Amino acid sequence: MFKRKLLSVLLISILVLSGCGQTVYAPSFGADESKKLVVYTAHKEEIYGPIIREFEDRTGIMVDVVTGGTNELLSMISEESDSPKCDVMFGGGVDSLSAYTDLFYGYECSVSDKLFGDYRQKDDKYTVFSTFPIVFIYNQKLVYSAGTPRTWHELLNNHWAGQIAFADPSKSGSAYTSLCTLIEITGDKYDRDEAIRLFAKNLKGELSSGSSKAVEEVVSGSKLIGITTEDIAKKYIMQGAQIGIVYPEDGTSVLPDGTAIVNGAPHKDNAILFLEFTVSDDVQNLLQDYCYRHSVRKDINVKSNVSAIEYDILWAEENRKEIIERLNETIGGEK
Amino acid sequence: MIKKSFKRELLFSFIVVGLIPLILSGLLLIFVFDLQNRAENLKDANLALEKTRSVITECLSKTDDVMQAIADTKNIKDGIDETDRWERNKVYKTLYETTAGLRSSAYFKIYDAEGTCKYSTDETSENGKLPTYWGVLREAKIHSDKTVVLKGSDYLNDDATLELARGIFNDEDECLGYVVAEITREQLEQILSVSFDFSSGLSVLDSHFDEVYASTAAQGVHMSELVRERIFNGEALSQRGDRLFIVIEELDEYGLYIVAGRNNIFTADFKKSLLLVIVVLAAVSALICIFVARIVSKNLTKPVDNLVNAMNSTKGGNLDVNLSSKREDEFGLLSDTFDEMTKELKSYMELQVKQQKELNEANLEMMQAQLNPHFLYNTLDTMKWVAKANKVPVIADLSSDLASILRTAISGGTFIKLSEELKLVDAYVNIQKIRFSDKFDYDVEVPMELEDMIVPKLIIQPIVENSIIHGFRDRASGQIFVNIYEEDGVLNIEVTDDGNGMTDEQLMIINAGEPLEDKDGKKKHIGIYNVSTILKLNYGKEYGLRAEAVSDGGTKTTIRIPAERERNV
């Protein structure tokens, strides 16, 4: 009997000892809820970095940034819609955003009248942020300047077969937009599926994992030409890459990206502040002066010589699944 | 049946002694080590923090002073927009003089009011542009009386990790331009290298906990991200089981945070492995305990079993049991004492037997002494002489025979030669013949070599007497035949008569060594009983007296004793 008591005393003391010694060092910095914001962004760091930081400096609000691909982030927001973690979706082409408008909160910004109206969402579920044309790039060392690609139609010839750097449209929003642009512009000669088939044949089964990667392929010379957005191309050029930009003669889409406030955002007031900031003078000027992008503000935008087509967002959205399937089928066949 | 084996108790005690101290000290060790580790880490981290703080503060304040000086220098103020080379050289000279000593730790640039870089101590960036409506220049313009410190705008300016800027104003408080100090990562690392070693993690964060700088070690473990995440979520900075042990300090005058991290070797995984070691050791220890307990208890139970077996054997009557233990411990003592005990017991028993025999012999002697009054002998002697004198020879023969009988009976000693016993029987028979007027015949058959055999006194005579008195009662005549022979070392004395014989019941009683009794309970034929008893007492159960009926009538009584020529009494 005594022995049992002794044993149990020992056991208990062992347990207590092992549980002890839990000191925890917690300093008392921590933002309180009213000074927090959660942003999901599809932008590159060169874009969102300075903007978020300037916002933090000016407002004192601490921002938690979650990065990812446009569709990836939109799916996350959709999954979290019962208890939203995200306040703001920052970035993503308006074609992607318009497919998820029921996730967003309609808000008309204070400078809405100063914004270009062509891609304005009818319920202001998102607000445009910046815009950039889709362009061709070519490796200046390997492509003779007279032999650069000029038109979308050209890309369907087998002249450029196997030499086109193109991001996977199921992953890259801008790549999908490019594909839809191609289909639309070549729509006078080829129907949708035919255009996809011809284009995919020319890709010879190779897709890049992202739009920046596609540019790098051209820079390194593994591919002669590529399709990407103007700002990325300009950035690489500024860093010394020997690539050239071609604005497609048969037109191209100049699709803006946007900012949206999530329905039920935990920090809605701060989200509104952020959205306002994105279309403010300073940010829009910065975009033009330092980020190789075009402002969506009529009063700030510098006129460019790009012939913009009208891009049918709804059509792009409706056909998305099929288009990507078709592309993958043919790509798979080519591999 | 053993209900509560002490073997189990032994094993239990072994295990308790073997395992519990082991486990306790193991856990205690882990606990103490953990505490010690924490304390050390805390100390080291705070030390690193202190050093870093003083180094950074010193550097920044020196830079601040220089920038203040630059912003106040008339030469520079006037020369910002200057295009003339000569004037520009003068401005550069002032710039370089003022920044002497600090140019290894920062690049100093002067921007005009539109944000174009006009002068730079860095080879490359003249004519670079910074936005005046954004970032560091904007801040400098707003806080016109101080130097602002911001995380480097590395997207605009690839190299700067930390930027300090101060607005340059004229007397009317118009902004003429800006002086900016840019500290690159290498430069910052150089500054910090004085204060800490790069094996630990160190990072510098801005006021929103964004990373300004992180040492390679800190980068490797994503220390800055971890800190930011924890602070954003309001969690404790250092949590149990972390790989890294983190402390943070604020440099509020510059809106910076310094974070120091030390490698925590005492992670949850490490603790788990230590616990595993303890468990394994405990298991091994338990096995050893069981093994040793087995051996020890066997060592203890073996002598106990031996003793129990010996005792059981002794219980059965075997007193020759001898353990002869070679042990020298307590069990040896027990065994030796047991051996002594049985030896003593054996001697005691033997003594008892001896004493009993002596007693019996005394009884015997007493019994035999009953036959020995001196005066009868003397009287008989007198009677013989008187009879001879009066010429009555029969009386002389009677008394002479009786005297001869008594003579033998008186003599000391319980044993006599067979020849002497026979002589006595002869004398007796003579007397009886006279009494019974030769009614019977008496014969003896004895080999000569047996005549000096030793027999107890007066064993044949009572038998013969019995034959005469009872065997020949109411008979006209009878015969008694004594036959003596040796067989297998046993002396046989057969007395056969052809008289009445005895009933089977009587024979049985005699052979059983019991006295015969008549109807009144009085003992009968006591002589035979006595002889039987004497024989038994002297020689044991295997020898003695046996009576049987003779087929034609009569009784044959056989005495069997060991054939001895000597007897040590």
Short mmCIF file of C-alpha atoms in Angstrom, two decimals, chain A residues 3 7 10 14 17 20-27 29-31 36-38 50-51 53-54 56-58 60 62-64 277 282-283 285-286 289-290, chain B residues 9 12 20 24 27-28 31 38 42 129-131 133-135 138 150-153 155-156 206 208-210 228 231-232 236-238 240 245 248 250 257:
data_model
loop_
_atom_site.label_atom_id
_atom_site.label_comp_id
_atom_site.label_asym_id
_atom_site.label_seq_id
_atom_site.Cartn_x
_atom_site.Cartn_y
_atom_site.Cartn_z
CA LYS A 3 4.72 1.36 -2.03
CA LEU A 7 5.04 5.36 -6.81
CA LEU A 10 6.99 10.01 -7.87
CA ILE A 14 7.89 13.71 -12.82
CA LEU A 17 8.66 18.83 -13.52
CA CYS A 20 7.46 23.34 -15.74
CA GLY A 21 9.93 25.72 -17.16
CA GLN A 22 7.62 27.30 -19.69
CA THR A 23 8.76 30.83 -19.96
CA VAL A 24 7.62 32.73 -22.95
CA TYR A 25 9.03 35.95 -24.21
CA ALA A 26 6.32 38.17 -25.59
CA PRO A 27 7.09 41.77 -26.05
CA PHE A 29 4.37 45.28 -29.72
CA GLY A 30 1.57 43.99 -31.73
CA ALA A 31 -0.79 45.96 -33.84
CA LYS A 36 -4.33 46.02 -39.41
CA LEU A 37 -5.02 45.08 -42.99
CA VAL A 38 -4.78 41.83 -44.88
CA PRO A 50 6.56 50.25 -52.52
CA ILE A 51 2.81 50.84 -52.50
CA ARG A 53 5.07 50.26 -47.63
CA GLU A 54 4.15 53.80 -48.43
CA GLU A 56 2.00 51.67 -43.97
CA ASP A 57 4.24 54.69 -43.48
CA ARG A 58 1.52 57.20 -44.19
CA GLY A 60 0.52 53.57 -39.58
CA MET A 62 0.31 47.20 -40.43
CA VAL A 63 -0.31 45.21 -43.58
CA ASP A 64 -0.08 41.45 -43.93
CA PHE A 277 -4.71 55.09 -51.97
CA ASP A 282 0.93 59.68 -55.78
CA VAL A 283 0.44 56.00 -56.55
CA ASN A 285 2.19 58.91 -60.73
CA LEU A 286 4.57 56.38 -59.33
CA ASP A 289 7.25 57.28 -63.51
CA TYR A 290 8.85 54.23 -62.01
CA GLU B 9 9.56 -8.19 -4.11
CA PHE B 12 10.23 -4.82 -7.71
CA ILE B 20 13.17 5.69 -10.86
CA LEU B 24 14.03 11.26 -12.48
CA LEU B 27 14.06 14.41 -16.66
CA LEU B 28 15.69 16.69 -14.17
CA PHE B 31 14.69 20.39 -17.34
CA ARG B 38 17.24 29.55 -22.19
CA LEU B 42 18.62 35.17 -23.37
CA LYS B 129 15.68 60.44 -60.12
CA LEU B 130 13.63 59.94 -57.02
CA PRO B 131 9.97 60.89 -56.71
CA TYR B 133 5.85 62.99 -53.80
CA TRP B 134 6.80 59.58 -52.45
CA GLY B 135 8.89 57.86 -49.86
CA ARG B 138 8.34 63.28 -49.30
CA LEU B 150 13.37 54.79 -43.87
CA LYS B 151 13.86 51.35 -45.20
CA GLY B 152 15.66 51.64 -48.47
CA SER B 153 13.44 51.91 -51.49
CA TYR B 155 12.75 48.82 -55.99
CA LEU B 156 13.61 52.32 -57.02
CA ASP B 206 11.49 49.16 -39.85
CA HIS B 208 6.19 48.20 -39.51
CA PHE B 209 8.40 45.22 -38.90
CA ASP B 210 9.36 44.96 -42.54
CA ARG B 228 6.46 39.90 -38.41
CA ILE B 231 3.59 40.29 -34.11
CA PHE B 232 0.81 40.69 -36.67
CA ALA B 236 4.50 35.52 -28.39
CA LEU B 237 7.78 36.08 -30.13
CA SER B 238 9.59 33.16 -28.63
CA ARG B 240 8.25 26.57 -26.97
CA PHE B 245 15.26 31.96 -29.67
CA ILE B 248 13.61 42.25 -29.99
CA GLU B 250 13.11 49.08 -30.37
CA TYR B 257 13.64 47.40 -34.43
#
